[in-house]
Amino acid sequence: MSVLIKGGRIITAADDYVADIYVEDETVTLIGESLDMSADKVIDASGKYVLPGLVDPHTHLDMPFGGTVTIDDVESGQTAAAFGGTTCHVDFIIQPKGSSFADAIADWRSKANGKQVIDMGYHMAVTDLEEGGTLEELASLPDEGITSYKLFMAYKGALMVDDETLFRTMEVASETGALVMVHAENGDVIDVLVKQALEAGNTDPIYHALTRPPEAEGEATNRAIQLAHLAGAPLYVVHVTCREAVAPIALARDNGWDVWGETCTQYFFNSLDDIAKPDFEGAKYVYSPPVRDKSNWEVLWNAVRSDALSAISTDHCAFLWDGQKTLGKDDFSKIPNGGPGLENRLHMIHQFGARAGRISLNRMVELLATNPAKLFGLYPRKGTVAVGSDADLVVFDPEKKLTITAANQHSKTDYNLYEGTEVTGSPEVVLLRGNVLVEGDELVASPGIGQYVARARFGKELRQTSAVA
Ligand code: URP
Ligand code: ZN
Ligand code: ZN
């Protein structure tokens, strides 16, 4: 199968130019002006952008969590992703307590079999090094292309690990070339605050945010940074929400430490006003870390502009409002934590980032595709438009108008965090390794086309700390 994409404005993290792209055997084989070749499929991209397929480094599909299971499985979540221009994501395998890593991997792989619409890799969320996985087994995961270890410093009594587990995992990572990821909130402190709120009879969704203050995120972020530095491991802090967490990341990076931070689309747009909505509507905005006060929106835009934060993910962890979020109708601590986002990351960041002049188009591509690909061992196969790269390409119409609404989304959930938002700019054609996935409003390819991607170890060239290079 060959594809010729004519006359598009190719935008990568570094370049912005008009050219034709020729695709053969799933890869980009030629980029040039006025290419005169025949192809099985010709796409006219004049007046359109051609972006690399986006990479989402943070998703939760078909995940048991909060007493239920996320509503999007691999097929529906990846379909939503494809319509949003995301052609590769890295999902979290959660090691059940008492389980080996091998069993957890087998379980997660079976959830994806035959259902994959886009390409995917896995992180390993480590929950138990005592009665479950061993340090030796953890060290072997990069051989299977699982080159990042995730630790939850919150969710006490469920996924949370103690500092010993955190530090031992970091030590393993420093040996194996894996990247350590942390959900940085102080779970012990949050647990105290949640109990106090419930004892006082405070059960509404807003108390989810009020019992998870920014200081708890700032403290855990700083603790993880210091411990990773001590262990000599590279660190990636997921879903950063506030100035208290941005500050220690920026300081570490200024010091030349191997620390990176990510934020998520929702933290630029949702706030305490949303979670305070009446009639339990606030539960739609219950995710962790929680929505913050609006002053943090500008903090985050500045951070992604300055590279204090280097990636924007979705943390897609979708639940139904009616039937799943309602598990916490009388007790905010029982509301499953998480929100949807895979379909609208590009819409929102293009509209309010690039179009609004807050970031350049190049930086948008870098944050949504190139940096995630580099940090998670997918680059240059993914994350850019270049000869030899997978032909994961988004033909993006910068003038197409769209009103974001749950009524026409592809996620199975029954709400959208950006309901009613009007954007200009939307993917028109999405290709995965040269195969047309999405054309206009149609999903053209069938589930099963997506593949598991074994990821490379954390790139030494990314590291700033010579002592551990
Ligand atoms: O609330 C969230 N973010 N749910 C997903 C799990 C996590 O903490 O990333
Ligand atoms: Zn998290
Ligand atoms: Zn998450």
Short mmCIF file of C-alpha atoms and ligand atoms in Angstrom, two decimals:
data_model
loop_
_atom_site.label_atom_id
_atom_site.label_comp_id
_atom_site.label_asym_id
_atom_site.label_seq_id
_atom_site.Cartn_x
_atom_site.Cartn_y
_atom_site.Cartn_z
CA MET A 1 0.00 0.00 0.00
CA SER A 2 1.43 3.37 -1.01
CA VAL A 3 0.08 6.78 -0.09
CA LEU A 4 0.95 10.21 -1.47
CA ILE A 5 0.01 13.24 0.60
CA LYS A 6 0.17 16.32 -1.58
CA GLY A 7 0.94 19.90 -0.65
CA GLY A 8 0.39 19.86 3.11
CA ARG A 9 2.07 22.18 5.59
CA ILE A 10 4.27 19.76 7.49
CA ILE A 11 4.71 20.79 11.10
CA THR A 12 7.14 18.98 13.38
CA ALA A 13 8.72 20.09 16.63
CA ALA A 14 11.46 21.75 14.60
CA ASP A 15 10.15 22.51 11.10
CA ASP A 16 7.28 24.12 9.27
CA TYR A 17 7.24 23.81 5.46
CA VAL A 18 5.06 22.77 2.54
CA ALA A 19 5.92 19.47 0.82
CA ASP A 20 4.61 16.14 -0.41
CA ILE A 21 5.00 12.93 1.59
CA TYR A 22 5.30 9.48 0.06
CA VAL A 23 4.50 6.43 2.16
CA GLU A 24 5.36 2.85 1.32
CA ASP A 25 5.22 -0.28 3.48
CA GLU A 26 3.94 1.67 6.49
CA THR A 27 6.84 4.15 6.61
CA VAL A 28 7.56 7.57 5.21
CA THR A 29 10.01 6.94 2.38
CA LEU A 30 10.25 10.33 0.69
CA ILE A 31 9.48 13.96 1.49
CA GLY A 32 9.92 16.53 -1.25
CA GLU A 33 8.47 19.26 -3.38
CA SER A 34 6.04 18.24 -6.15
CA LEU A 35 6.72 14.50 -5.94
CA ASP A 36 5.71 12.92 -9.21
CA MET A 37 4.81 9.36 -8.26
CA SER A 38 1.78 7.16 -8.50
CA ALA A 39 0.25 5.81 -5.30
CA ASP A 40 -2.63 3.57 -4.23
CA LYS A 41 -4.09 6.52 -2.38
CA VAL A 42 -3.56 10.22 -2.98
CA ILE A 43 -4.60 12.74 -0.33
CA ASP A 44 -4.83 16.43 -1.20
CA ALA A 45 -3.57 18.27 1.88
CA SER A 46 -3.36 21.77 0.42
CA GLY A 47 -4.40 24.32 3.00
CA LYS A 48 -4.04 21.68 5.72
CA TYR A 49 -1.39 20.91 8.30
CA VAL A 50 0.32 17.54 8.30
CA LEU A 51 1.29 16.64 11.85
CA PRO A 52 2.93 13.52 13.22
CA GLY A 53 0.40 11.18 14.80
CA LEU A 54 0.15 12.29 18.41
CA VAL A 55 1.52 10.21 21.27
CA ASP A 56 -0.35 10.10 24.58
CA PRO A 57 1.96 8.85 27.33
CA HIS A 58 -0.74 8.57 30.02
CA THR A 59 -4.00 6.62 29.68
CA HIS A 60 -6.04 4.08 31.62
CA LEU A 61 -8.17 1.79 29.45
CA ASP A 62 -10.15 -1.13 30.86
CA MET A 63 -8.68 -0.49 34.30
CA PRO A 64 -10.26 -1.67 37.56
CA PHE A 65 -10.25 1.37 39.84
CA GLY A 66 -12.33 2.91 42.60
CA GLY A 67 -14.65 -0.09 42.94
CA THR A 68 -15.48 -0.23 39.22
CA VAL A 69 -13.77 -0.49 35.82
CA THR A 70 -13.07 2.40 33.46
CA ILE A 71 -15.81 2.60 30.85
CA ASP A 72 -13.50 2.81 27.83
CA ASP A 73 -11.88 -0.45 26.84
CA VAL A 74 -9.06 -0.65 24.33
CA GLU A 75 -11.40 -0.43 21.35
CA SER A 76 -13.54 2.52 22.42
CA GLY A 77 -10.66 4.41 24.02
CA GLN A 78 -8.42 4.00 21.01
CA THR A 79 -11.24 4.92 18.63
CA ALA A 80 -11.69 8.15 20.57
CA ALA A 81 -7.93 8.67 20.40
CA ALA A 82 -7.85 8.14 16.63
CA PHE A 83 -10.54 10.78 16.06
CA GLY A 84 -8.44 13.14 18.11
CA GLY A 85 -5.28 12.54 16.06
CA THR A 86 -3.56 10.27 18.59
CA THR A 87 -2.04 7.21 16.92
CA CYS A 88 0.03 5.80 19.77
CA HIS A 89 -0.40 5.77 23.52
CA VAL A 90 1.23 4.22 26.54
CA ASP A 91 -1.24 2.66 28.96
CA PHE A 92 -0.64 1.62 32.55
CA ILE A 93 -0.52 -2.01 33.53
CA ILE A 94 -1.45 -2.06 37.22
CA GLN A 95 0.29 -4.85 39.14
CA PRO A 96 -2.41 -6.28 41.43
CA LYS A 97 -1.03 -6.67 44.97
CA GLY A 98 0.37 -10.18 45.37
CA SER A 99 0.70 -10.69 41.63
CA SER A 100 3.85 -11.16 39.58
CA PHE A 101 4.60 -8.65 36.85
CA ALA A 102 4.35 -11.44 34.26
CA ASP A 103 0.75 -12.22 35.27
CA ALA A 104 -0.17 -8.54 35.17
CA ILE A 105 1.33 -8.18 31.69
CA ALA A 106 -0.55 -11.25 30.42
CA ASP A 107 -3.80 -9.85 31.81
CA TRP A 108 -3.34 -6.44 30.19
CA ARG A 109 -2.24 -7.91 26.85
CA SER A 110 -5.37 -10.08 26.78
CA LYS A 111 -7.54 -6.96 27.18
CA ALA A 112 -6.01 -5.53 24.00
CA ASN A 113 -6.05 -8.63 21.79
CA GLY A 114 -7.90 -8.01 18.54
CA LYS A 115 -9.25 -4.67 19.77
CA GLN A 116 -6.41 -2.32 18.93
CA VAL A 117 -7.22 0.62 16.69
CA ILE A 118 -3.92 2.47 17.26
CA ASP A 119 -0.45 1.43 18.41
CA MET A 120 0.25 1.11 22.11
CA GLY A 121 2.90 0.38 24.67
CA TYR A 122 2.75 -0.19 28.42
CA HIS A 123 4.16 1.29 31.60
CA MET A 124 4.28 -0.94 34.68
CA ALA A 125 2.61 0.47 37.79
CA VAL A 126 4.47 -1.15 40.68
CA THR A 127 2.29 -1.72 43.75
CA ASP A 128 3.95 -4.58 45.59
CA LEU A 129 7.58 -5.69 45.85
CA GLU A 130 7.00 -7.83 48.95
CA GLU A 131 4.53 -10.53 47.99
CA GLY A 132 4.16 -9.81 44.30
CA GLY A 133 6.88 -8.94 41.84
CA THR A 134 10.54 -9.20 42.73
CA LEU A 135 13.29 -6.69 42.07
CA GLU A 136 14.80 -9.17 39.59
CA GLU A 137 11.56 -9.44 37.66
CA LEU A 138 11.19 -5.66 37.69
CA ALA A 139 14.68 -5.38 36.24
CA SER A 140 13.73 -7.70 33.37
CA LEU A 141 10.74 -5.64 32.14
CA PRO A 142 12.74 -3.37 29.82
CA ASP A 143 13.74 -6.51 27.88
CA GLU A 144 10.06 -6.78 26.93
CA GLY A 145 9.81 -3.16 25.88
CA ILE A 146 8.26 -1.97 29.15
CA THR A 147 10.78 0.72 29.92
CA SER A 148 9.01 2.86 32.52
CA TYR A 149 7.99 2.12 36.11
CA LYS A 150 5.12 4.05 37.66
CA LEU A 151 4.57 4.56 41.38
CA PHE A 152 1.56 6.04 43.10
CA MET A 153 2.42 8.18 46.12
CA ALA A 154 -1.32 8.54 46.79
CA TYR A 155 -4.46 6.34 46.96
CA LYS A 156 -3.67 4.97 50.41
CA GLY A 157 -4.97 1.45 50.93
CA ALA A 158 -5.14 0.84 47.18
CA LEU A 159 -2.29 1.70 44.80
CA MET A 160 -0.09 3.77 47.09
CA VAL A 161 3.47 2.59 47.77
CA ASP A 162 5.74 3.52 50.67
CA ASP A 163 9.03 5.35 50.23
CA GLU A 164 10.98 2.10 50.47
CA THR A 165 9.19 0.65 47.44
CA LEU A 166 9.56 3.97 45.65
CA PHE A 167 13.28 4.18 46.34
CA ARG A 168 14.02 0.51 45.55
CA THR A 169 12.22 0.87 42.22
CA MET A 170 14.26 3.98 41.48
CA GLU A 171 17.45 2.06 42.22
CA VAL A 172 16.39 -0.67 39.79
CA ALA A 173 15.56 1.96 37.16
CA SER A 174 18.98 3.54 37.48
CA GLU A 175 20.47 0.14 36.59
CA THR A 176 18.07 -0.94 33.85
CA GLY A 177 17.62 2.30 31.91
CA ALA A 178 13.95 2.64 32.77
CA LEU A 179 12.21 5.95 33.43
CA VAL A 180 10.49 6.33 36.82
CA MET A 181 7.05 7.96 36.77
CA VAL A 182 5.27 9.21 39.87
CA HIS A 183 1.77 10.24 40.78
CA ALA A 184 2.98 12.82 43.28
CA GLU A 185 0.56 13.56 46.10
CA ASN A 186 1.11 12.83 49.79
CA GLY A 187 -1.36 9.97 50.31
CA ASP A 188 -1.01 9.81 54.12
CA VAL A 189 -1.87 13.46 54.58
CA ILE A 190 -4.78 13.23 52.12
CA ASP A 191 -6.11 10.23 54.04
CA VAL A 192 -6.20 12.26 57.26
CA LEU A 193 -7.92 15.20 55.57
CA VAL A 194 -10.51 12.95 53.90
CA LYS A 195 -11.38 11.29 57.23
CA GLN A 196 -11.71 14.70 58.91
CA ALA A 197 -13.98 16.01 56.13
CA LEU A 198 -16.27 12.97 56.30
CA GLU A 199 -16.39 13.13 60.12
CA ALA A 200 -17.55 16.73 59.78
CA GLY A 201 -20.32 15.61 57.41
CA ASN A 202 -18.74 17.12 54.31
CA THR A 203 -19.64 14.68 51.54
CA ASP A 204 -20.02 16.77 48.37
CA PRO A 205 -17.64 16.42 45.38
CA ILE A 206 -15.92 19.75 46.17
CA TYR A 207 -14.36 18.08 49.22
CA HIS A 208 -12.39 15.86 46.88
CA ALA A 209 -10.44 18.98 45.88
CA LEU A 210 -10.36 20.52 49.34
CA THR A 211 -8.84 17.39 50.91
CA ARG A 212 -6.08 17.17 48.29
CA PRO A 213 -4.42 20.59 48.65
CA PRO A 214 -1.63 21.84 46.38
CA GLU A 215 0.86 21.52 49.24
CA ALA A 216 0.31 17.73 49.23
CA GLU A 217 1.24 17.68 45.56
CA GLY A 218 4.21 20.02 46.04
CA GLU A 219 5.60 17.99 48.94
CA ALA A 220 5.38 14.66 47.12
CA THR A 221 6.82 16.12 43.94
CA ASN A 222 9.83 17.44 45.81
CA ARG A 223 10.25 14.16 47.72
CA ALA A 224 10.22 12.14 44.49
CA ILE A 225 12.73 14.50 42.89
CA GLN A 226 15.15 14.24 45.80
CA LEU A 227 14.84 10.44 46.03
CA ALA A 228 15.29 9.96 42.28
CA HIS A 229 18.37 12.14 42.34
CA LEU A 230 19.75 10.11 45.23
CA ALA A 231 19.07 6.86 43.38
CA GLY A 232 20.46 8.20 40.09
CA ALA A 233 17.22 7.51 38.25
CA PRO A 234 15.52 9.71 35.65
CA LEU A 235 12.14 10.93 36.87
CA TYR A 236 8.93 11.93 35.08
CA VAL A 237 6.22 13.54 37.22
CA VAL A 238 2.78 12.87 35.77
CA HIS A 239 -0.26 15.18 35.78
CA VAL A 240 1.27 18.28 37.40
CA THR A 241 -1.47 20.76 38.32
CA CYS A 242 -0.15 23.71 40.31
CA ARG A 243 2.64 26.14 41.10
CA GLU A 244 3.61 24.14 44.22
CA ALA A 245 4.60 21.21 41.98
CA VAL A 246 5.91 23.16 38.98
CA ALA A 247 8.41 25.02 41.19
CA PRO A 248 10.46 22.00 42.38
CA ILE A 249 10.46 20.53 38.86
CA ALA A 250 11.69 23.82 37.38
CA LEU A 251 14.38 24.06 40.07
CA ALA A 252 15.56 20.50 39.47
CA ARG A 253 15.73 21.09 35.74
CA ASP A 254 17.64 24.35 36.27
CA ASN A 255 20.08 22.32 38.36
CA GLY A 256 20.56 19.93 35.44
CA TRP A 257 18.81 17.02 37.16
CA ASP A 258 17.10 14.33 35.11
CA VAL A 259 13.56 15.41 35.89
CA TRP A 260 10.66 16.01 33.53
CA GLY A 261 7.08 16.97 34.16
CA GLU A 262 3.78 16.45 32.38
CA THR A 263 0.47 18.19 32.74
CA CYS A 264 -2.87 17.20 31.21
CA THR A 265 -5.37 19.06 29.04
CA GLN A 266 -8.00 19.32 31.75
CA TYR A 267 -5.78 21.27 34.15
CA PHE A 268 -5.74 24.24 31.73
CA PHE A 269 -9.52 24.42 31.53
CA ASN A 270 -11.29 22.94 34.56
CA SER A 271 -11.23 24.55 38.00
CA LEU A 272 -12.78 24.58 41.46
CA ASP A 273 -15.83 26.24 39.87
CA ASP A 274 -16.53 23.01 37.99
CA ILE A 275 -16.21 20.62 40.91
CA ALA A 276 -18.45 22.92 42.96
CA LYS A 277 -21.34 22.54 40.47
CA PRO A 278 -24.64 21.57 42.15
CA ASP A 279 -26.73 18.39 41.83
CA PHE A 280 -23.67 16.16 41.88
CA GLU A 281 -22.53 17.49 38.49
CA GLY A 282 -19.23 18.37 40.19
CA ALA A 283 -18.46 14.63 40.27
CA LYS A 284 -17.64 14.79 36.55
CA TYR A 285 -14.56 16.78 37.54
CA VAL A 286 -13.34 14.40 40.24
CA TYR A 287 -9.89 13.28 39.23
CA SER A 288 -6.55 13.31 40.99
CA PRO A 289 -4.69 15.49 41.56
CA PRO A 290 -7.81 17.61 41.68
CA VAL A 291 -8.89 20.69 39.78
CA ARG A 292 -7.20 23.79 41.18
CA ASP A 293 -8.06 27.46 41.41
CA LYS A 294 -7.91 29.25 38.08
CA SER A 295 -4.70 31.12 38.87
CA ASN A 296 -2.88 27.88 38.10
CA TRP A 297 -3.96 27.90 34.44
CA GLU A 298 -1.43 30.63 33.63
CA VAL A 299 1.21 28.85 35.73
CA LEU A 300 0.77 25.78 33.52
CA TRP A 301 0.83 27.71 30.23
CA ASN A 302 4.05 29.39 31.35
CA ALA A 303 5.48 26.03 32.39
CA VAL A 304 4.81 24.33 29.05
CA ARG A 305 6.17 27.38 27.23
CA SER A 306 9.38 27.44 29.25
CA ASP A 307 9.89 23.65 29.26
CA ALA A 308 9.49 23.42 33.03
CA LEU A 309 6.84 20.95 31.86
CA SER A 310 7.64 18.98 28.73
CA ALA A 311 4.51 17.05 27.76
CA ILE A 312 0.72 17.30 27.77
CA SER A 313 -1.14 14.00 28.18
CA THR A 314 -4.80 13.22 28.81
CA ASP A 315 -4.73 10.83 31.80
CA HIS A 316 -7.82 9.42 30.08
CA CYS A 317 -9.57 7.44 32.80
CA ALA A 318 -13.22 7.61 31.83
CA PHE A 319 -16.22 6.69 33.95
CA LEU A 320 -19.91 7.17 33.37
CA TRP A 321 -21.35 10.00 35.40
CA ASP A 322 -24.64 8.15 35.65
CA GLY A 323 -23.86 4.78 37.24
CA GLN A 324 -20.18 5.03 38.08
CA LYS A 325 -19.48 8.52 39.45
CA THR A 326 -22.76 8.13 41.33
CA LEU A 327 -21.13 5.43 43.49
CA GLY A 328 -20.02 8.44 45.53
CA LYS A 329 -23.35 10.25 45.69
CA ASP A 330 -23.28 10.33 49.49
CA ASP A 331 -19.51 10.25 50.00
CA PHE A 332 -17.05 12.09 47.75
CA SER A 333 -14.28 9.61 48.64
CA LYS A 334 -16.22 6.87 46.82
CA ILE A 335 -16.43 8.76 43.52
CA PRO A 336 -14.14 6.92 41.07
CA ASN A 337 -11.24 9.25 40.26
CA GLY A 338 -10.66 10.06 36.61
CA GLY A 339 -11.95 11.84 33.56
CA PRO A 340 -12.12 11.42 29.79
CA GLY A 341 -9.88 13.29 27.35
CA LEU A 342 -8.34 11.17 24.58
CA GLU A 343 -10.51 12.65 21.85
CA ASN A 344 -10.03 16.35 22.49
CA ARG A 345 -6.41 16.97 23.49
CA LEU A 346 -5.43 18.33 20.10
CA HIS A 347 -8.66 20.31 19.64
CA MET A 348 -8.19 22.08 22.97
CA ILE A 349 -4.44 22.68 22.88
CA HIS A 350 -4.56 23.83 19.26
CA GLN A 351 -7.43 26.24 19.97
CA PHE A 352 -6.32 27.70 23.28
CA GLY A 353 -2.57 27.11 22.96
CA ALA A 354 -1.45 27.56 19.35
CA ARG A 355 -4.34 29.57 17.90
CA ALA A 356 -4.44 31.81 20.96
CA GLY A 357 -0.71 32.48 20.62
CA ARG A 358 0.25 30.93 23.95
CA ILE A 359 2.51 28.36 22.27
CA SER A 360 3.77 27.91 18.72
CA LEU A 361 2.55 25.15 16.43
CA ASN A 362 6.02 23.58 16.71
CA ARG A 363 5.81 23.58 20.48
CA MET A 364 2.32 22.10 20.31
CA VAL A 365 3.69 19.17 18.28
CA GLU A 366 6.61 18.84 20.67
CA LEU A 367 4.34 18.68 23.74
CA LEU A 368 1.74 16.33 22.25
CA ALA A 369 3.95 14.02 20.19
CA THR A 370 7.70 14.52 20.01
CA ASN A 371 8.63 14.82 23.67
CA PRO A 372 6.39 11.92 24.76
CA ALA A 373 7.93 9.82 21.98
CA LYS A 374 11.47 10.75 23.00
CA LEU A 375 10.96 10.29 26.73
CA PHE A 376 9.22 6.93 26.33
CA GLY A 377 11.52 5.26 23.82
CA LEU A 378 9.33 5.64 20.72
CA TYR A 379 11.32 8.24 18.81
CA PRO A 380 12.06 8.57 15.87
CA ARG A 381 9.68 5.79 14.93
CA LYS A 382 6.86 7.89 16.39
CA GLY A 383 6.54 11.58 17.22
CA THR A 384 7.83 13.18 14.05
CA VAL A 385 7.41 13.34 10.28
CA ALA A 386 10.65 12.10 8.76
CA VAL A 387 11.95 9.62 6.22
CA GLY A 388 12.14 6.25 7.99
CA SER A 389 9.51 7.09 10.61
CA ASP A 390 6.22 5.21 10.85
CA ALA A 391 3.68 6.89 8.60
CA ASP A 392 1.51 7.94 11.54
CA LEU A 393 0.18 11.19 10.13
CA VAL A 394 -2.62 13.63 10.85
CA VAL A 395 -4.00 15.78 8.06
CA PHE A 396 -5.41 18.59 10.16
CA ASP A 397 -7.85 21.18 8.84
CA PRO A 398 -7.01 24.39 10.74
CA GLU A 399 -10.29 26.00 9.69
CA LYS A 400 -12.77 23.23 10.45
CA LYS A 401 -15.25 24.31 13.11
CA LEU A 402 -16.44 21.94 15.77
CA THR A 403 -18.49 22.13 18.93
CA ILE A 404 -17.18 19.63 21.45
CA THR A 405 -19.97 17.60 22.98
CA ALA A 406 -20.57 14.19 24.51
CA ALA A 407 -23.37 13.74 21.99
CA ASN A 408 -20.95 13.05 19.15
CA GLN A 409 -17.86 11.71 20.93
CA HIS A 410 -16.47 8.20 20.52
CA SER A 411 -15.64 7.54 24.16
CA LYS A 412 -18.34 5.48 25.88
CA THR A 413 -18.71 7.94 28.71
CA ASP A 414 -21.79 10.11 29.05
CA TYR A 415 -20.17 13.52 29.47
CA ASN A 416 -17.34 15.66 28.19
CA LEU A 417 -15.10 17.87 30.32
CA TYR A 418 -15.25 20.60 27.62
CA GLU A 419 -18.95 20.34 26.79
CA GLY A 420 -20.08 23.10 24.40
CA THR A 421 -16.61 24.46 23.70
CA GLU A 422 -16.29 25.75 20.13
CA VAL A 423 -12.98 25.13 18.39
CA THR A 424 -11.60 25.85 14.96
CA GLY A 425 -9.27 23.10 13.77
CA SER A 426 -9.79 19.34 13.67
CA PRO A 427 -8.18 16.21 12.19
CA GLU A 428 -9.55 15.36 8.75
CA VAL A 429 -7.57 12.23 7.87
CA VAL A 430 -5.59 10.13 10.35
CA LEU A 431 -3.14 7.49 9.20
CA LEU A 432 -1.54 4.73 11.24
CA ARG A 433 1.55 3.30 9.58
CA GLY A 434 0.16 4.42 6.21
CA ASN A 435 -3.28 2.87 6.80
CA VAL A 436 -6.17 5.30 6.80
CA LEU A 437 -7.80 5.08 10.21
CA VAL A 438 -10.13 8.04 10.13
CA GLU A 439 -11.50 9.98 7.18
CA GLY A 440 -13.88 12.81 8.06
CA ASP A 441 -16.44 11.37 10.47
CA GLU A 442 -15.74 7.74 9.56
CA LEU A 443 -13.57 5.16 11.25
CA VAL A 444 -12.23 3.47 8.13
CA ALA A 445 -9.95 0.79 9.59
CA SER A 446 -11.11 -2.16 11.68
CA PRO A 447 -10.01 -2.94 15.23
CA GLY A 448 -6.98 -5.23 15.16
CA ILE A 449 -4.92 -2.87 13.03
CA GLY A 450 -3.11 -1.41 16.04
CA GLN A 451 0.01 -3.10 17.34
CA TYR A 452 1.92 -3.46 20.58
CA VAL A 453 5.09 -1.39 20.46
CA ALA A 454 8.11 -2.54 22.44
CA ARG A 455 9.73 0.68 23.62
CA ALA A 456 13.44 1.45 23.82
CA ARG A 457 15.17 2.12 27.14
CA PHE A 458 15.35 5.68 28.37
CA GLY A 459 17.69 7.56 26.01
CA LYS A 460 21.05 8.39 27.56
CA GLU A 461 21.21 11.42 25.24
CA LEU A 462 18.24 12.87 27.11
CA ARG A 463 20.01 12.76 30.44
CA GLN A 464 21.54 15.89 31.86
CA THR A 465 23.34 14.28 34.79
CA SER A 466 26.77 13.20 33.57
CA ALA A 467 27.45 11.28 36.80
CA VAL A 468 24.88 8.65 35.89
CA ALA A 469 25.22 8.74 32.09
O1 URP B 1 -7.97 10.59 38.79
C1 URP B 1 -7.16 10.03 38.07
N1 URP B 1 -6.14 10.71 37.61
N2 URP B 1 -7.35 8.74 37.76
C2 URP B 1 -6.46 7.90 37.07
C3 URP B 1 -5.39 7.33 37.95
C4 URP B 1 -4.31 8.34 38.14
O2 URP B 1 -4.10 8.80 39.24
O3 URP B 1 -3.63 8.69 37.17
ZN ZN B 2 -2.32 9.63 38.92
ZN ZN B 3 -3.35 8.45 35.36
#
